[in-house]
Structure formats: C-alpha cells, structure tokens
Amino acid sequence: MATTFNDTQMTEFKRLVARYPEGKQKSALLPALHLAQESFDGWLSTEAMDYVASLLQIEPIEVYEVATFYSMYNLKPVGKFVFEVCQTGPCMVSGSDNIIDYIKKTLDIRPGETTKDGLFTLKLVECLGACGYAPMMQVGKIYKEHLTKEKVDSIIAEYKALATNN
Amino acid sequence: MGVKLLLDKANVPGIRTYEVYRREGGYRAVEKALKEMTTDAIVEEVKKSGLRGRGGAGFPTGMKWSFIAKPDGVPRHLVCNADESEPGTFKDRYLMEFLPHLLIEGLIVSSYALGSNDTYIYIRGEYAWITDILEQAIEEAKAAGWLGKNILGTGFDCNIHVQRGGGAYICGEETALIESLEGKRGNPRIKPPFPAIQGLWMRPTVVNNVETLAAVVPIINMGGEEYAKIGVGKSTGTKLISACGNINKPGVYEIDMTITVEEFIYSDEYCGGMKDGKKLKACIPGGSSVPILPANLLLTTAKGEPRYMNYESLSDGGFATGSMLGSGGFIVLDEDQCIVKNTYTLARFYRHESCGQCSPCREGTGWMEKILQKIETGKGEMSDIDLLWDIQRKIEGNTICPLGDAASWPVAAAIRHFRDEFEWHVKNPELAQTSNFGLQHYADPIHVPA
Ligand SMILES: Cc1cc2nc3c(=O)[nH]c(=O)nc-3n(C[C@H](O)[C@H](O)[C@H](O)COP(=O)(O)O)c2cc1C
Ligand code: SF4
Ligand code: FES
C-alpha cells in the first residue's frame, strides 16, 4: 500500500489546509490524519505519519504526539471493519454488556483483536453521543444503534457481503 | 405543550435543506442583525435575554461576549464547541443533524456581533456524517449569499469551517479545544490568559456551545426581553434535554424550564415513564459529571418541594442534597441498576479521558477506577469506600481544568447517597455478582406515580 495521497486525496488535503490562515497549516493536522487513516488501510503507520509531517512542513514528532493522544487514530493494523462498541454508563444500563458478549462469542475474538479472516476488529470505546439510542456501535463513519442480537447478526452479514462484493 | 424555539420546525419535511429552512422563515435573524442592528446592540439583546451557556457551565453568554478584547489589527474568532462528549449528552448532535441551518444562522449573527471573519465549528471526530451535513449546509448558505464576502452588501465577510476532532472528551474544555484546533494534543491551558484575550492562535476568541449559538436566532427574532419572559428566574428561554437510560422514550426534548422533574420523566410528552413499569432508583440529571440523585431527592428537594427542570431548582440543596442541570444529559436508572457498576464505568471513562497533565487527576482517576472495579468484582474491603472518598476529595479543586472535578463528583455523590449499596457489595461479594441491591436504600416507599 502506497503511503502517498492520490490526486483526489491530495485535493481534499489542500482543501483542509486552506481553511487556516497563512503559516497556521499545522492546524490541519487532525483532519489530515483522518484523511491519511482513511486513505491508507484504516491505520497510521510511521511512514504515513512522516508523510503527513512532510506535507504540513512540521516535525514528525509533532505528528506522533498528536496521533498517540487521540483515540480515533489506529497505530496498529486493524480489520477491514472496526466494530467500536460503547461501554459507558448510559449504554451499560441499557444492556451493552450483553451485546459485547454476543459479538465476542459470534466473532470469536476479544476486544482489541481481529478475526482470522482480517474482516473484523472489536474495540470497546467510551460514550459516542448516542446514549438515547443504546446499545450502539460505530462502524467506520456510521452509527449502528438500538442493537439487539438479531441486529448484530445482520450487521455482520451486511459487512461480510460488502467485503465479498468488493 | 411547552414553548419551542429551537426544535419547533424540526419535523417539517426537508427542513435540513436551505430552500425549506428559508421558506419557513430562516435567515430572518441574519437580515435583521446585519441590516438593522449594530454589533453592540446584538450583544445588548443577548444580555437582556439572560441566555446562559448551554455547554454545561451556564455562564451568561452576553457577558462573555462583552469580554472579548479588540486590539487593533488583530483578527478575532468565534469557535463553536460541538465536541459533545459528556456521557448522557446527545442534544447538539440532534440539532446539527436535523437543523443544520439553524446553527449556521446563529453562527453568522454571532460572528458579526463578535467581529469574527473566520469562524470554526470544532466537532467530535466520531460525528463524521454530521460533518458532511454541516459542510453541505455551509455551501448552500454561501451559494445563497449568507456567507462569504460582503454579506448582504454590509461589508461584513464571514466564512465558517468545520474541523473534526480525533476522539478526546477533554477537547470539549475550551482551552483544550483551542489547542486541538491548532493541531496539538488536547492539553488544557492554564488560565489566565483567558481565550477572550488570547485564544486561537493567541487571538481574542469566544468559545460557545452549539445550542447556545442556535438560541441566538430566536433571541434576535423575538428580542431579548421576550425571550427572557420564557422560563423562570435566571433560567430563561428553552433548554434541550437529552434523556436516556431506563425510560420509555429516550430522545432529545426541548423544554421551557418551568416543568417539574416528575412531569419530565412520567408525562407522555417527554420520557413517557419508566420502561417495563420498573421503579425509578436514581438519576444523573445533567451529564455524567453532575451528582447522581436518589429518586426521592430527584423528585423533591430536601425541603419537600417539587423539583423543577431548571438551573436553580436542580442545584437546590448544593451537593449535599442537590445536583446540576449541567449539559442537559438526563440519565435515568431503574431499580435493577447497580450504583457501584454505574459509578465504575464513569470512573473508567474519566481515567481514559484525563489528559495526564496534573498528577491529582492522572493518578487519582486511575486509583478510583481500580478501587471501584475491585468493589464491583467482589474483592473490595470496607476501607476502600473511605479511600475512594479521600481520593476524590484530593482531586477536586487541585487541577488545571475542571475535568478533575468532573471525575470526582460522580464518585462523591454515589458514596454520599448510596453508601449502603457499596457496603452491601463489600459484605456480600458473591451475592453482588448475581443479584442487585435494588431499592433497599429507601426506608420509606418512594413517591412514584403509577
Ligand atoms: C472536561 C470538560 C469537557 C467539556 N465538554 C464540553 C462539550 O463537549 N461541549 C461544550 O459545549 N462545552 C463543554 N465544556 C465546557 C466548555 O469548556 C465551555 O465552557 C463551553 O464550550 C462554553 O460554551 P457555553 O458558554 O456556550 O456553554 C467542557 C468543559 C470541561 C471542563
Ligand atoms: S484536570 Fe485532568 S484533564 Fe484537566 S488538565 Fe489536569 S490532568 Fe488534564
Ligand atoms: S454512553 Fe454509549 S453512546 Fe453515550
């Protein structure tokens, strides 16, 4: 996987940087890291971070500092789809424990692990702002809410189908 | 039906689009403010309205705006805080998702009042699809001439930019948010200097919550005095409440702050009562960091008066017997919920979210999580309860930013009101794994409407 942006990605990168005043291009770092993660297999390798540093003309360490601080950046390879299940109080009182157990059993992985076929990673996360629609999880850009065991089954089937069709 | 000023049009089909929003009377506040009002007059109107910041702290918005420094030749910035990460809170999401133009309209008026030509919305990174909705609304507003250069021929230029965060609750704190917007770790700054003097890129900056900025629209349209007539005392206007937990109708509700807590939980207009007919055990009424209250103190104050859904009434009794309206994240727990476990998940949350700059917060949140986990898993000792109490007291007030307080208050309140449940866990480690303390706290039957 190449760690340079293609033309479309570069256009988006330039749009992100243009939002800040002259000389303040470092402000684009968080959005740029999101773009890099989406562009390069869902995680940030050292090469990817160094590349972002060179584009923004900042030191690599400034990028590492930031990438390690925020929970959305993956610093290790992840599955094609990451199930980020919320486990905080409001979700917990609405039954998230059962959903987490069910996903663990169904995919046969523990939190932080990826299935052998490389399709799914399970990640336990803290409140995602969907407390009224609990239990819930985030998959990529999408929120899956009001989870039940049946719904989890159909979500897994949905992403499996997506993977085979691509 | 209570008064609705923000969500009154939320159900109009297509209201997310510019055409429908405009047809329904949208952008009138921009016309009025930019064509008929001076910037000082707008600040004055907001002061008169009594609007208090909806992000959690409740600071008067008009007063905050009047503090912004205006040194010659230095740009000023308005930043909209859409980080919304306090557990139990999901109201800003609703507003942005369904009424993006209401926020954009509020931002244009507020940017004009503050002299911000480049205004930023800092949105939590997980709200990726809402970022797309906002960016589309901004494009539509720009195409219609409400943003960009020389708006309505007034000479005022304004652009709005949306920046996604990276997943960090602490970036909701205004100085951490500014750091993050500058492309750095979200470490809160030591104040002073306050953002109004030196904020984003060391320029004068005002940070306001999404709901606060949206409320500027009805304030300009109806006038500050009329707005102030809604509500009671210093709780003027309407407030969005995001209700969750063991209720029949979780969701986002706009209330005028004159209804009782009891009505909010049990009436069909709002939460629709307790789920599965269970009994109410406890509630965290204003986002996870405010004190949890047992049912009896939630529905009535210590003086035995009904408690209302507003700033003053929810905090009546101080932390001894009251709580706070906070961010409006209303978390309801029924008789089957375990206070120890709930407190443990919140302690884990705060440990995870501590930025690590101050030792009382970094170390203290870690200890609280570990001790609570110990009690929850049946390995706790009686002395652990006192130790918890001691640790939370040592964090509170000894940190750079209020996250330290936010982490200690839930633990303190849980022990204050539910100490017997903690003790029961320690004394019955095995039983506590399979059963629940239930409602044994309540010597008298609690008043719960049928
Ligand atoms: C740890 C912490 C998290 C916060 N999170 C948020 C948040 O997600 N959204 C928000 O509007 N304010 C949040 N605040 C409050 C902000 O610091 C700030 O007071 C607020 O954005 C000001 O806007 P307002 O006056 O319109 O309420 C948080 C404060 C702290 C200490
Ligand atoms: S109180 Fe906690 S979150 Fe706030 S600055 Fe200190 S360590 Fe960071
Ligand atoms: S607690 Fe799970 S989304 Fe808020």
XYZ file of C-alpha atoms in Angstrom, chain A residues 12 15-16 18-31 34-35 38 58 62-73 84 86-95 97 124-134 136 138 140-143 145-146, chain B residues 77 84-90 93-94 118 120 122 124-129 132 135 161-168 170-171 176 179-187 201 203 243-246 250-252 331-333 337-338 341-342 345-346 348-349 352-353 355:
128
model
C -9.031 17.097 -0.227
C -8.959 21.987 0.896
C -8.326 21.133 4.567
C -6.786 26.229 3.025
C -9.190 26.684 5.946
C -6.490 28.146 8.176
C -4.555 31.425 7.950
C -1.106 31.662 6.350
C 1.532 29.960 8.444
C -1.015 28.093 10.580
C -1.137 24.990 8.405
C -0.368 22.785 11.414
C -3.983 23.327 12.421
C -4.945 20.928 9.641
C -3.151 18.076 11.410
C -6.147 16.276 12.936
C -8.232 16.338 9.749
C -8.206 11.287 9.453
C -7.667 11.548 5.709
C -8.956 6.545 5.561
C 6.236 20.129 10.639
C 4.631 16.772 16.313
C 2.538 14.248 14.411
C 3.368 11.295 16.695
C 2.444 13.356 19.758
C -0.976 14.047 18.337
C -1.663 10.626 16.839
C -0.976 8.953 20.198
C -3.206 11.379 22.127
C -6.490 10.859 20.302
C -8.415 7.611 20.458
C -9.663 7.549 16.865
C -6.248 7.048 15.318
C -16.404 0.190 18.121
C -19.738 1.845 23.528
C -19.456 0.589 27.103
C -20.031 3.760 29.174
C -22.723 4.116 31.905
C -25.788 5.049 29.839
C -25.090 2.268 27.312
C -24.256 -0.150 30.121
C -27.595 0.435 31.868
C -29.277 -0.174 28.521
C -27.675 -3.574 28.025
C -22.679 -5.816 28.222
C -14.522 -1.077 23.226
C -14.952 2.665 23.345
C -16.368 5.326 25.652
C -19.553 7.363 25.083
C -20.114 8.275 21.433
C -23.074 10.598 21.957
C -25.764 8.066 21.140
C -26.811 7.287 24.712
C -30.525 7.551 23.943
C -30.223 5.027 21.135
C -28.257 2.462 23.135
C -24.755 1.155 19.938
C -19.713 2.791 15.334
C -16.452 3.487 10.033
C -18.442 6.671 9.562
C -21.737 5.048 10.519
C -23.527 4.633 13.858
C -27.961 1.979 17.134
C -30.650 0.161 19.170
C -12.517 34.330 16.217
C -20.295 16.896 22.809
C -18.640 14.024 24.667
C -20.091 14.148 28.166
C -21.804 10.785 28.716
C -25.584 11.200 28.557
C -25.381 14.206 26.241
C -26.512 13.979 22.610
C -25.925 16.127 17.587
C -29.709 16.266 17.141
C -13.295 33.070 10.123
C -14.727 27.388 13.295
C -14.988 22.002 16.271
C -16.170 15.496 17.773
C -14.442 13.247 15.244
C -16.974 10.453 15.583
C -19.783 12.680 14.245
C -18.392 12.201 10.736
C -21.745 12.142 8.943
C -20.856 16.253 5.942
C -20.445 21.314 5.212
C -15.105 25.982 8.663
C -15.766 22.597 10.241
C -12.938 20.719 11.916
C -13.250 17.167 13.181
C -11.590 16.223 16.444
C -9.730 12.974 16.974
C -11.660 11.359 19.814
C -10.961 13.009 23.193
C -11.068 16.731 27.120
C -11.228 18.692 23.851
C -8.009 22.121 25.152
C -5.045 23.600 21.364
C -6.625 20.817 19.318
C -7.785 23.306 16.696
C -4.148 24.400 16.426
C -3.179 20.810 15.621
C -1.853 19.832 19.034
C -2.631 17.426 21.873
C -5.715 18.457 23.825
C -3.920 19.702 26.929
C -3.517 31.436 17.571
C -6.031 35.936 19.107
C -32.882 11.790 28.008
C -31.549 8.238 28.176
C -31.448 5.154 30.349
C -34.404 3.095 31.536
C -35.278 8.220 25.213
C -34.540 11.182 22.974
C -33.995 14.911 22.731
C -29.632 9.628 32.676
C -32.367 7.600 34.368
C -31.653 4.402 36.301
C -29.337 -0.921 38.091
C -26.251 -1.237 40.240
C -21.155 -0.672 38.492
C -22.521 2.531 37.019
C -17.966 2.767 34.223
C -17.943 6.524 34.752
C -13.200 4.328 33.831
C -14.401 6.977 31.411
C -9.474 7.217 29.956
C -10.119 10.876 29.208
C -5.071 14.353 29.598
